[in-house]
DNA sequence: AACATATATATGTTTTATCGTATATTTAAA
DNA sequence: TTTAAATATACGATAAAACATATATATGTT
């Protein structure tokens, strides 16, 4: 999966999308309602930003029943993976990224995190 | 020198600025007229993009006579330096970055590259 | 079949970024 | 003290991004 540097940074240049990517990088896989809750944004907002990330090949989606899970595209070039990983790691404790993870962990009725999934 | 991840990626989200940064990362230090020639853009365009990079602390400038040289801010946090370096390296041979360096090396009357500077 | 939940898309509006052009500033040289 | 070269800034026009809201689609449940 190839990607243009300019397209890549265009996709990162929005706080909501950056927060989604950092959270996905840290959590591996999240559905839309989890991201919506974690970032405290409207569902259409999250959905549209995810669509843009999907269209630029940064994330992949997969449906499980009524939920659609997003994850970082594991076939991205090494340098892109590296940038995402470095960014997520260096900013994990900073605003707003730390709060996003906190909010995610406080989410009630989170799908797929029960004992039987 | 601290920097906000969102501000950082905002600054990268423009092809002209990205090309400037990649070229600076590779060449160390360049004046405005060199960047203008290498990227083949108007002087005010380059100047305004450099101003934005300067205002977001990504680059530093230094005057030498009538020329003003820009360079990547060496006091940026490690993760930012790492992202810039990784990006420059991985994209060096790709469009438009390879052509920019080529054009720079073909520039006639380049300042400060003579034998006595 | 009717309804509820999760997600996606469409539309109109507002905000933000970019660009071309003109002009100002600074320095060096004549 | 003009003049030229390098650079920066200002201004108006255009384009792009983001947003709120409404609605559509797909799945699961009763």
PDB file of C-alpha atoms (C1' of nucleotides) in Angstrom:
ATOM      1  CA  UNK A   1       0.000   0.000   0.000  1.00  0.00           C
ATOM      2  CA  UNK A   2       1.690   3.144  -1.225  1.00  0.00           C
ATOM      3  CA  UNK A   3       0.834   6.604   0.014  1.00  0.00           C
ATOM      4  CA  UNK A   4       1.765  10.107  -0.979  1.00  0.00           C
ATOM      5  CA  UNK A   5       3.509  12.138   1.728  1.00  0.00           C
ATOM      6  CA  UNK A   6       1.366  15.150   1.007  1.00  0.00           C
ATOM      7  CA  UNK A   7      -1.881  13.188   1.207  1.00  0.00           C
ATOM      8  CA  UNK A   8      -0.704  11.602   4.406  1.00  0.00           C
ATOM      9  CA  UNK A   9      -0.021  14.865   6.166  1.00  0.00           C
ATOM     10  CA  UNK A  10      -3.193  16.357   4.795  1.00  0.00           C
ATOM     11  CA  UNK A  11      -5.074  13.573   6.545  1.00  0.00           C
ATOM     12  CA  UNK A  12      -3.244  14.189   9.822  1.00  0.00           C
ATOM     13  CA  UNK A  13      -3.912  17.906   9.748  1.00  0.00           C
ATOM     14  CA  UNK A  14      -7.099  17.824  11.700  1.00  0.00           C
ATOM     15  CA  UNK A  15      -7.361  17.414  15.425  1.00  0.00           C
ATOM     16  CA  UNK A  16     -10.262  14.964  15.303  1.00  0.00           C
ATOM     17  CA  UNK A  17      -8.554  12.724  12.798  1.00  0.00           C
ATOM     18  CA  UNK A  18      -5.284  12.888  14.682  1.00  0.00           C
ATOM     19  CA  UNK A  19      -7.032  11.906  17.878  1.00  0.00           C
ATOM     20  CA  UNK A  20      -8.694   8.958  16.131  1.00  0.00           C
ATOM     21  CA  UNK A  21      -5.401   7.775  14.714  1.00  0.00           C
ATOM     22  CA  UNK A  22      -3.554   8.087  18.005  1.00  0.00           C
ATOM     23  CA  UNK A  23      -6.280   6.194  19.805  1.00  0.00           C
ATOM     24  CA  UNK A  24      -6.372   3.498  17.142  1.00  0.00           C
ATOM     25  CA  UNK A  25      -2.619   3.208  17.243  1.00  0.00           C
ATOM     26  CA  UNK A  26      -2.812   2.645  20.974  1.00  0.00           C
ATOM     27  CA  UNK A  27      -5.905   0.444  21.085  1.00  0.00           C
ATOM     28  CA  UNK A  28      -5.586  -1.521  17.899  1.00  0.00           C
ATOM     29  CA  UNK A  29      -9.238  -1.577  16.905  1.00  0.00           C
ATOM     30  CA  UNK A  30     -12.242   0.545  17.799  1.00  0.00           C
ATOM     31  CA  UNK A  31     -15.768   0.884  16.541  1.00  0.00           C
ATOM     32  CA  UNK A  32     -17.384   4.168  15.597  1.00  0.00           C
ATOM     33  CA  UNK A  33     -19.395   4.452  18.782  1.00  0.00           C
ATOM     34  CA  UNK A  34     -16.274   3.963  20.877  1.00  0.00           C
ATOM     35  CA  UNK A  35     -14.476   6.718  19.035  1.00  0.00           C
ATOM     36  CA  UNK A  36     -17.539   8.918  19.250  1.00  0.00           C
ATOM     37  CA  UNK A  37     -17.627   8.460  22.982  1.00  0.00           C
ATOM     38  CA  UNK A  38     -13.896   8.783  23.538  1.00  0.00           C
ATOM     39  CA  UNK A  39     -13.536  12.009  21.584  1.00  0.00           C
ATOM     40  CA  UNK A  40     -16.929  13.328  22.618  1.00  0.00           C
ATOM     41  CA  UNK A  41     -17.904  14.366  19.120  1.00  0.00           C
ATOM     42  CA  UNK A  42     -21.057  13.825  17.101  1.00  0.00           C
ATOM     43  CA  UNK A  43     -21.477  10.524  15.309  1.00  0.00           C
ATOM     44  CA  UNK A  44     -21.601  12.096  11.829  1.00  0.00           C
ATOM     45  CA  UNK A  45     -18.423  14.031  12.570  1.00  0.00           C
ATOM     46  CA  UNK A  46     -16.523  10.909  13.558  1.00  0.00           C
ATOM     47  CA  UNK A  47     -17.985   9.012  10.667  1.00  0.00           C
ATOM     48  CA  UNK A  48     -16.964  11.557   8.111  1.00  0.00           C
ATOM     49  CA  UNK A  49     -13.449  11.866   9.472  1.00  0.00           C
ATOM     50  CA  UNK A  50     -13.120   8.105   9.467  1.00  0.00           C
ATOM     51  CA  UNK A  51     -14.354   8.054   5.892  1.00  0.00           C
ATOM     52  CA  UNK A  52     -11.606  10.443   4.926  1.00  0.00           C
ATOM     53  CA  UNK A  53      -8.996   8.344   6.716  1.00  0.00           C
ATOM     54  CA  UNK A  54     -10.378   5.275   4.974  1.00  0.00           C
ATOM     55  CA  UNK A  55     -10.319   6.952   1.571  1.00  0.00           C
ATOM     56  CA  UNK A  56      -6.698   7.920   2.079  1.00  0.00           C
ATOM     57  CA  UNK A  57      -5.936   4.302   3.001  1.00  0.00           C
ATOM     58  CA  UNK A  58      -4.738   5.110   6.486  1.00  0.00           C
ATOM     59  CA  UNK A  59      -7.335   2.930   8.164  1.00  0.00           C
ATOM     60  CA  UNK A  60      -9.294  -0.184   7.306  1.00  0.00           C
ATOM     61  CA  UNK A  61     -12.779  -1.027   8.430  1.00  0.00           C
ATOM     62  CA  UNK A  62     -14.486  -4.296   9.136  1.00  0.00           C
ATOM     63  CA  UNK A  63     -18.065  -4.950  10.059  1.00  0.00           C
ATOM     64  CA  UNK A  64     -18.997  -7.152  13.010  1.00  0.00           C
ATOM     65  CA  UNK A  65     -22.755  -7.281  13.125  1.00  0.00           C
ATOM     66  CA  UNK A  66     -24.029  -3.776  13.582  1.00  0.00           C
ATOM     67  CA  UNK A  67     -20.650  -2.428  14.564  1.00  0.00           C
ATOM     68  CA  UNK A  68     -17.965  -1.319  12.196  1.00  0.00           C
ATOM     69  CA  UNK A  69     -14.453  -1.533  13.544  1.00  0.00           C
ATOM     70  CA  UNK A  70     -11.636   0.645  12.343  1.00  0.00           C
ATOM     71  CA  UNK A  71      -7.945  -0.038  12.629  1.00  0.00           C
ATOM     72  CA  UNK A  72      -4.729   1.411  11.287  1.00  0.00           C
ATOM     73  CA  UNK A  73      -3.953  -0.123   7.916  1.00  0.00           C
ATOM     74  CA  UNK A  74      -1.206  -2.604   8.686  1.00  0.00           C
ATOM     75  CA  UNK A  75       0.042  -2.594   5.096  1.00  0.00           C
ATOM     76  CA  UNK A  76       1.107   1.032   5.120  1.00  0.00           C
ATOM     77  CA  UNK A  77       4.728   1.763   4.221  1.00  0.00           C
ATOM     78  CA  UNK A  78       7.212   1.543   7.059  1.00  0.00           C
ATOM     79  CA  UNK A  79       7.857   5.247   7.258  1.00  0.00           C
ATOM     80  CA  UNK A  80       4.143   5.967   7.677  1.00  0.00           C
ATOM     81  CA  UNK A  81       3.763   3.315  10.375  1.00  0.00           C
ATOM     82  CA  UNK A  82       6.796   4.757  12.054  1.00  0.00           C
ATOM     83  CA  UNK A  83       5.447   8.309  12.019  1.00  0.00           C
ATOM     84  CA  UNK A  84       2.126   7.169  13.454  1.00  0.00           C
ATOM     85  CA  UNK A  85       3.742   5.069  16.129  1.00  0.00           C
ATOM     86  CA  UNK A  86       6.222   7.769  17.122  1.00  0.00           C
ATOM     87  CA  UNK A  87       3.478  10.366  17.290  1.00  0.00           C
ATOM     88  CA  UNK A  88       1.170   8.223  19.355  1.00  0.00           C
ATOM     89  CA  UNK A  89       3.902   7.285  21.760  1.00  0.00           C
ATOM     90  CA  UNK A  90       5.310  10.766  22.260  1.00  0.00           C
ATOM     91  CA  UNK A  91       1.900  12.322  22.782  1.00  0.00           C
ATOM     92  CA  UNK A  92       0.176   9.648  24.829  1.00  0.00           C
ATOM     93  CA  UNK A  93       0.273  11.646  28.037  1.00  0.00           C
ATOM     94  CA  UNK A  94      -0.554  14.975  26.461  1.00  0.00           C
ATOM     95  CA  UNK A  95      -3.773  16.857  25.837  1.00  0.00           C
ATOM     96  CA  UNK A  96      -6.133  15.806  24.349  1.00  0.00           C
ATOM     97  CA  UNK A  97      -4.855  12.286  23.756  1.00  0.00           C
ATOM     98  CA  UNK A  98      -4.591  11.213  27.376  1.00  0.00           C
ATOM     99  CA  UNK A  99      -8.151  12.324  28.066  1.00  0.00           C
ATOM    100  CA  UNK A 100      -9.432  10.409  25.035  1.00  0.00           C
ATOM    101  CA  UNK A 101      -8.119   7.124  26.348  1.00  0.00           C
ATOM    102  CA  UNK A 102      -9.468   7.899  29.771  1.00  0.00           C
ATOM    103  CA  UNK A 103     -12.911   8.601  28.348  1.00  0.00           C
ATOM    104  CA  UNK A 104     -12.796   5.426  26.306  1.00  0.00           C
ATOM    105  CA  UNK A 105     -12.037   3.362  29.373  1.00  0.00           C
ATOM    106  CA  UNK A 106     -14.920   4.965  31.226  1.00  0.00           C
ATOM    107  CA  UNK A 107     -17.394   4.200  28.445  1.00  0.00           C
ATOM    108  CA  UNK A 108     -20.406   2.193  29.630  1.00  0.00           C
ATOM    109  CA  UNK A 109     -21.812  -0.684  27.539  1.00  0.00           C
ATOM    110  CA  UNK A 110     -18.754  -0.880  25.394  1.00  0.00           C
ATOM    111  CA  UNK A 111     -19.257  -3.513  22.722  1.00  0.00           C
ATOM    112  CA  UNK A 112     -16.929  -6.464  22.293  1.00  0.00           C
ATOM    113  CA  UNK A 113     -15.023  -6.045  25.469  1.00  0.00           C
ATOM    114  CA  UNK A 114     -17.050  -8.565  27.443  1.00  0.00           C
ATOM    115  CA  UNK A 115     -15.741 -11.976  28.416  1.00  0.00           C
ATOM    116  CA  UNK A 116     -17.381 -13.834  25.557  1.00  0.00           C
ATOM    117  CA  UNK A 117     -16.373 -11.954  22.472  1.00  0.00           C
TER     118      UNK A 117
ATOM    119  CA  UNK B   1      11.161  23.910  22.400  1.00  0.00           C
ATOM    120  CA  UNK B   2       7.796  22.248  22.839  1.00  0.00           C
ATOM    121  CA  UNK B   3       5.307  21.803  20.034  1.00  0.00           C
ATOM    122  CA  UNK B   4       1.717  20.714  19.799  1.00  0.00           C
ATOM    123  CA  UNK B   5       1.113  17.646  17.612  1.00  0.00           C
ATOM    124  CA  UNK B   6      -1.864  19.260  15.966  1.00  0.00           C
ATOM    125  CA  UNK B   7       0.030  22.454  15.139  1.00  0.00           C
ATOM    126  CA  UNK B   8       2.882  20.396  13.818  1.00  0.00           C
ATOM    127  CA  UNK B   9       0.753  18.431  11.387  1.00  0.00           C
ATOM    128  CA  UNK B  10      -1.142  21.529  10.406  1.00  0.00           C
ATOM    129  CA  UNK B  11       2.166  23.023   9.318  1.00  0.00           C
ATOM    130  CA  UNK B  12       3.085  19.921   7.315  1.00  0.00           C
ATOM    131  CA  UNK B  13      -0.253  19.828   5.541  1.00  0.00           C
ATOM    132  CA  UNK B  14       0.766  21.846   2.554  1.00  0.00           C
ATOM    133  CA  UNK B  15       2.827  20.614  -0.317  1.00  0.00           C
ATOM    134  CA  UNK B  16       4.998  23.721  -0.567  1.00  0.00           C
ATOM    135  CA  UNK B  17       5.822  23.685   3.130  1.00  0.00           C
ATOM    136  CA  UNK B  18       6.492  19.968   3.079  1.00  0.00           C
ATOM    137  CA  UNK B  19       8.856  20.399   0.149  1.00  0.00           C
ATOM    138  CA  UNK B  20      10.680  23.182   1.990  1.00  0.00           C
ATOM    139  CA  UNK B  21      11.056  21.065   5.101  1.00  0.00           C
ATOM    140  CA  UNK B  22      12.243  18.002   3.223  1.00  0.00           C
ATOM    141  CA  UNK B  23      14.788  20.054   1.333  1.00  0.00           C
ATOM    142  CA  UNK B  24      15.970  21.769   4.503  1.00  0.00           C
ATOM    143  CA  UNK B  25      16.231  18.434   6.255  1.00  0.00           C
ATOM    144  CA  UNK B  26      18.441  17.187   3.462  1.00  0.00           C
ATOM    145  CA  UNK B  27      20.493  20.326   2.860  1.00  0.00           C
ATOM    146  CA  UNK B  28      20.782  21.754   6.330  1.00  0.00           C
ATOM    147  CA  UNK B  29      20.418  25.415   5.473  1.00  0.00           C
ATOM    148  CA  UNK B  30      19.009  27.304   2.520  1.00  0.00           C
ATOM    149  CA  UNK B  31      18.178  30.895   1.746  1.00  0.00           C
ATOM    150  CA  UNK B  32      14.858  32.064   0.382  1.00  0.00           C
ATOM    151  CA  UNK B  33      16.083  32.483  -3.159  1.00  0.00           C
ATOM    152  CA  UNK B  34      17.431  28.935  -3.180  1.00  0.00           C
ATOM    153  CA  UNK B  35      14.091  27.550  -2.024  1.00  0.00           C
ATOM    154  CA  UNK B  36      12.282  29.757  -4.508  1.00  0.00           C
ATOM    155  CA  UNK B  37      14.405  28.378  -7.307  1.00  0.00           C
ATOM    156  CA  UNK B  38      14.312  24.767  -6.168  1.00  0.00           C
ATOM    157  CA  UNK B  39      10.543  24.628  -5.788  1.00  0.00           C
ATOM    158  CA  UNK B  40       9.915  26.960  -8.709  1.00  0.00           C
ATOM    159  CA  UNK B  41       7.406  29.065  -6.818  1.00  0.00           C
ATOM    160  CA  UNK B  42       7.022  32.813  -6.454  1.00  0.00           C
ATOM    161  CA  UNK B  43       9.124  34.564  -3.846  1.00  0.00           C
ATOM    162  CA  UNK B  44       6.142  35.810  -1.829  1.00  0.00           C
ATOM    163  CA  UNK B  45       4.717  32.289  -1.767  1.00  0.00           C
ATOM    164  CA  UNK B  46       7.911  30.808  -0.386  1.00  0.00           C
ATOM    165  CA  UNK B  47       8.323  33.678   2.007  1.00  0.00           C
ATOM    166  CA  UNK B  48       4.853  33.345   3.434  1.00  0.00           C
ATOM    167  CA  UNK B  49       5.143  29.589   3.847  1.00  0.00           C
ATOM    168  CA  UNK B  50       8.491  30.023   5.553  1.00  0.00           C
ATOM    169  CA  UNK B  51       6.925  32.610   7.836  1.00  0.00           C
ATOM    170  CA  UNK B  52       4.310  30.092   8.868  1.00  0.00           C
ATOM    171  CA  UNK B  53       6.953  27.443   9.526  1.00  0.00           C
ATOM    172  CA  UNK B  54       8.912  29.998  11.516  1.00  0.00           C
ATOM    173  CA  UNK B  55       5.860  31.025  13.540  1.00  0.00           C
ATOM    174  CA  UNK B  56       5.181  27.405  14.411  1.00  0.00           C
ATOM    175  CA  UNK B  57       8.808  27.068  15.507  1.00  0.00           C
ATOM    176  CA  UNK B  58       9.670  24.398  12.984  1.00  0.00           C
ATOM    177  CA  UNK B  59      12.408  26.440  11.367  1.00  0.00           C
ATOM    178  CA  UNK B  60      14.817  29.161  12.440  1.00  0.00           C
ATOM    179  CA  UNK B  61      16.135  31.962  10.291  1.00  0.00           C
ATOM    180  CA  UNK B  62      19.398  33.809  10.302  1.00  0.00           C
ATOM    181  CA  UNK B  63      20.481  36.743   8.201  1.00  0.00           C
ATOM    182  CA  UNK B  64      23.789  36.763   6.351  1.00  0.00           C
ATOM    183  CA  UNK B  65      24.029  40.083   4.564  1.00  0.00           C
ATOM    184  CA  UNK B  66      21.121  40.352   2.203  1.00  0.00           C
ATOM    185  CA  UNK B  67      20.310  36.679   2.438  1.00  0.00           C
ATOM    186  CA  UNK B  68      18.202  35.058   5.067  1.00  0.00           C
ATOM    187  CA  UNK B  69      18.933  31.432   5.714  1.00  0.00           C
ATOM    188  CA  UNK B  70      16.415  29.001   7.054  1.00  0.00           C
ATOM    189  CA  UNK B  71      17.095  25.727   8.794  1.00  0.00           C
ATOM    190  CA  UNK B  72      15.138  23.147  10.737  1.00  0.00           C
ATOM    191  CA  UNK B  73      14.967  24.152  14.370  1.00  0.00           C
ATOM    192  CA  UNK B  74      17.470  21.866  16.046  1.00  0.00           C
ATOM    193  CA  UNK B  75      15.823  22.239  19.442  1.00  0.00           C
ATOM    194  CA  UNK B  76      12.584  20.556  18.420  1.00  0.00           C
ATOM    195  CA  UNK B  77      11.478  17.567  20.497  1.00  0.00           C
ATOM    196  CA  UNK B  78      12.936  14.232  19.484  1.00  0.00           C
ATOM    197  CA  UNK B  79       9.703  12.839  18.092  1.00  0.00           C
ATOM    198  CA  UNK B  80       9.314  15.834  15.769  1.00  0.00           C
ATOM    199  CA  UNK B  81      12.900  15.592  14.561  1.00  0.00           C
ATOM    200  CA  UNK B  82      12.345  11.919  14.031  1.00  0.00           C
ATOM    201  CA  UNK B  83       9.206  12.425  11.967  1.00  0.00           C
ATOM    202  CA  UNK B  84      10.908  15.013   9.796  1.00  0.00           C
ATOM    203  CA  UNK B  85      13.975  12.886   9.287  1.00  0.00           C
ATOM    204  CA  UNK B  86      11.991   9.745   8.538  1.00  0.00           C
ATOM    205  CA  UNK B  87       9.787  11.601   6.077  1.00  0.00           C
ATOM    206  CA  UNK B  88      12.678  13.231   4.270  1.00  0.00           C
ATOM    207  CA  UNK B  89      14.565   9.983   4.005  1.00  0.00           C
ATOM    208  CA  UNK B  90      11.680   7.857   2.828  1.00  0.00           C
ATOM    209  CA  UNK B  91      10.586  10.352   0.209  1.00  0.00           C
ATOM    210  CA  UNK B  92      13.911  11.570  -1.095  1.00  0.00           C
ATOM    211  CA  UNK B  93      13.600   9.752  -4.404  1.00  0.00           C
ATOM    212  CA  UNK B  94       9.940  10.486  -4.925  1.00  0.00           C
ATOM    213  CA  UNK B  95       8.037  13.237  -6.670  1.00  0.00           C
ATOM    214  CA  UNK B  96       8.311  16.164  -6.133  1.00  0.00           C
ATOM    215  CA  UNK B  97      11.147  15.956  -3.639  1.00  0.00           C
ATOM    216  CA  UNK B  98      13.765  14.438  -5.935  1.00  0.00           C
ATOM    217  CA  UNK B  99      13.135  17.097  -8.556  1.00  0.00           C
ATOM    218  CA  UNK B 100      13.474  19.855  -5.965  1.00  0.00           C
ATOM    219  CA  UNK B 101      16.986  18.796  -5.055  1.00  0.00           C
ATOM    220  CA  UNK B 102      17.884  18.428  -8.692  1.00  0.00           C
ATOM    221  CA  UNK B 103      16.644  21.940  -9.424  1.00  0.00           C
ATOM    222  CA  UNK B 104      18.551  23.299  -6.455  1.00  0.00           C
ATOM    223  CA  UNK B 105      21.777  21.767  -7.687  1.00  0.00           C
ATOM    224  CA  UNK B 106      21.228  23.259 -11.119  1.00  0.00           C
ATOM    225  CA  UNK B 107      20.672  26.749  -9.745  1.00  0.00           C
ATOM    226  CA  UNK B 108      23.058  29.313 -11.234  1.00  0.00           C
ATOM    227  CA  UNK B 109      24.689  31.997  -9.049  1.00  0.00           C
ATOM    228  CA  UNK B 110      23.831  30.212  -5.879  1.00  0.00           C
ATOM    229  CA  UNK B 111      24.957  32.270  -2.916  1.00  0.00           C
ATOM    230  CA  UNK B 112      27.337  30.938  -0.272  1.00  0.00           C
ATOM    231  CA  UNK B 113      28.395  27.849  -2.098  1.00  0.00           C
ATOM    232  CA  UNK B 114      31.541  29.347  -3.533  1.00  0.00           C
ATOM    233  CA  UNK B 115      35.004  28.455  -2.306  1.00  0.00           C
ATOM    234  CA  UNK B 116      35.382  31.442   0.016  1.00  0.00           C
ATOM    235  CA  UNK B 117      32.284  31.408   2.176  1.00  0.00           C
TER     236      UNK B 117
ATOM    237  C1'  DA C   1     -43.395  -6.424   9.523  1.00  0.00           C
ATOM    238  C1'  DA C   2     -42.232  -2.824  12.782  1.00  0.00           C
ATOM    239  C1'  DC C   3     -38.831  -0.852  15.535  1.00  0.00           C
ATOM    240  C1'  DA C   4     -34.264   0.218  17.518  1.00  0.00           C
ATOM    241  C1'  DT C   5     -29.330   0.715  17.086  1.00  0.00           C
ATOM    242  C1'  DA C   6     -25.071   1.668  14.590  1.00  0.00           C
ATOM    243  C1'  DT C   7     -23.212   3.868  10.875  1.00  0.00           C
ATOM    244  C1'  DA C   8     -22.967   6.560   6.522  1.00  0.00           C
ATOM    245  C1'  DT C   9     -24.035  10.198   3.485  1.00  0.00           C
ATOM    246  C1'  DA C  10     -26.108  14.622   1.764  1.00  0.00           C
ATOM    247  C1'  DT C  11     -26.859  19.572   2.030  1.00  0.00           C
ATOM    248  C1'  DG C  12     -26.257  24.232   3.072  1.00  0.00           C
ATOM    249  C1'  DT C  13     -23.417  27.344   5.778  1.00  0.00           C
ATOM    250  C1'  DT C  14     -19.394  29.114   7.955  1.00  0.00           C
ATOM    251  C1'  DT C  15     -14.640  29.160   8.663  1.00  0.00           C
ATOM    252  C1'  DT C  16      -9.995  28.647   7.223  1.00  0.00           C
ATOM    253  C1'  DA C  17      -6.257  28.254   3.812  1.00  0.00           C
ATOM    254  C1'  DT C  18      -4.227  29.484  -0.341  1.00  0.00           C
ATOM    255  C1'  DC C  19      -2.944  32.369  -3.953  1.00  0.00           C
ATOM    256  C1'  DG C  20      -1.722  36.396  -7.121  1.00  0.00           C
ATOM    257  C1'  DT C  21      -0.410  40.884  -7.060  1.00  0.00           C
ATOM    258  C1'  DA C  22       1.190  45.031  -5.180  1.00  0.00           C
ATOM    259  C1'  DT C  23       4.083  47.217  -1.946  1.00  0.00           C
ATOM    260  C1'  DA C  24       7.223  47.788   2.035  1.00  0.00           C
ATOM    261  C1'  DT C  25      11.701  46.838   4.285  1.00  0.00           C
ATOM    262  C1'  DT C  26      16.434  45.790   4.639  1.00  0.00           C
ATOM    263  C1'  DT C  27      21.008  45.489   2.948  1.00  0.00           C
ATOM    264  C1'  DA C  28      24.638  46.204  -0.347  1.00  0.00           C
ATOM    265  C1'  DA C  29      26.679  48.568  -4.064  1.00  0.00           C
ATOM    266  C1'  DA C  30      27.470  52.427  -7.228  1.00  0.00           C
TER     267       DA C  30
ATOM    268  C1'  DT D   1      22.160  59.274  -2.017  1.00  0.00           C
ATOM    269  C1'  DT D   2      20.257  56.692  -5.773  1.00  0.00           C
ATOM    270  C1'  DT D   3      19.700  52.067  -7.318  1.00  0.00           C
ATOM    271  C1'  DA D   4      19.326  47.162  -7.154  1.00  0.00           C
ATOM    272  C1'  DA D   5      18.701  42.737  -4.942  1.00  0.00           C
ATOM    273  C1'  DA D   6      16.684  39.832  -1.354  1.00  0.00           C
ATOM    274  C1'  DT D   7      13.061  39.264   1.571  1.00  0.00           C
ATOM    275  C1'  DA D   8       8.686  40.290   4.033  1.00  0.00           C
ATOM    276  C1'  DT D   9       4.098  41.804   4.447  1.00  0.00           C
ATOM    277  C1'  DA D  10      -0.617  43.476   3.062  1.00  0.00           C
ATOM    278  C1'  DC D  11      -4.854  42.988   0.559  1.00  0.00           C
ATOM    279  C1'  DG D  12      -8.497  41.091  -1.986  1.00  0.00           C
ATOM    280  C1'  DA D  13     -10.222  37.072  -4.358  1.00  0.00           C
ATOM    281  C1'  DT D  14     -10.875  32.142  -4.654  1.00  0.00           C
ATOM    282  C1'  DA D  15     -10.904  27.572  -3.028  1.00  0.00           C
ATOM    283  C1'  DA D  16     -11.022  24.081   0.401  1.00  0.00           C
ATOM    284  C1'  DA D  17     -12.243  22.214   4.979  1.00  0.00           C
ATOM    285  C1'  DA D  18     -15.110  21.744   8.648  1.00  0.00           C
ATOM    286  C1'  DC D  19     -19.402  21.808  10.770  1.00  0.00           C
ATOM    287  C1'  DA D  20     -24.495  21.207  12.205  1.00  0.00           C
ATOM    288  C1'  DT D  21     -28.401  19.129  10.898  1.00  0.00           C
ATOM    289  C1'  DA D  22     -31.260  16.057   8.441  1.00  0.00           C
ATOM    290  C1'  DT D  23     -31.775  11.754   6.314  1.00  0.00           C
ATOM    291  C1'  DA D  24     -30.507   7.237   4.411  1.00  0.00           C
ATOM    292  C1'  DT D  25     -28.821   2.430   4.939  1.00  0.00           C
ATOM    293  C1'  DA D  26     -27.815  -1.756   7.153  1.00  0.00           C
ATOM    294  C1'  DT D  27     -28.289  -4.913  10.876  1.00  0.00           C
ATOM    295  C1'  DG D  28     -30.535  -7.031  14.688  1.00  0.00           C
ATOM    296  C1'  DT D  29     -34.637  -7.737  17.625  1.00  0.00           C
ATOM    297  C1'  DT D  30     -39.373  -8.365  18.829  1.00  0.00           C
TER     298       DT D  30
END
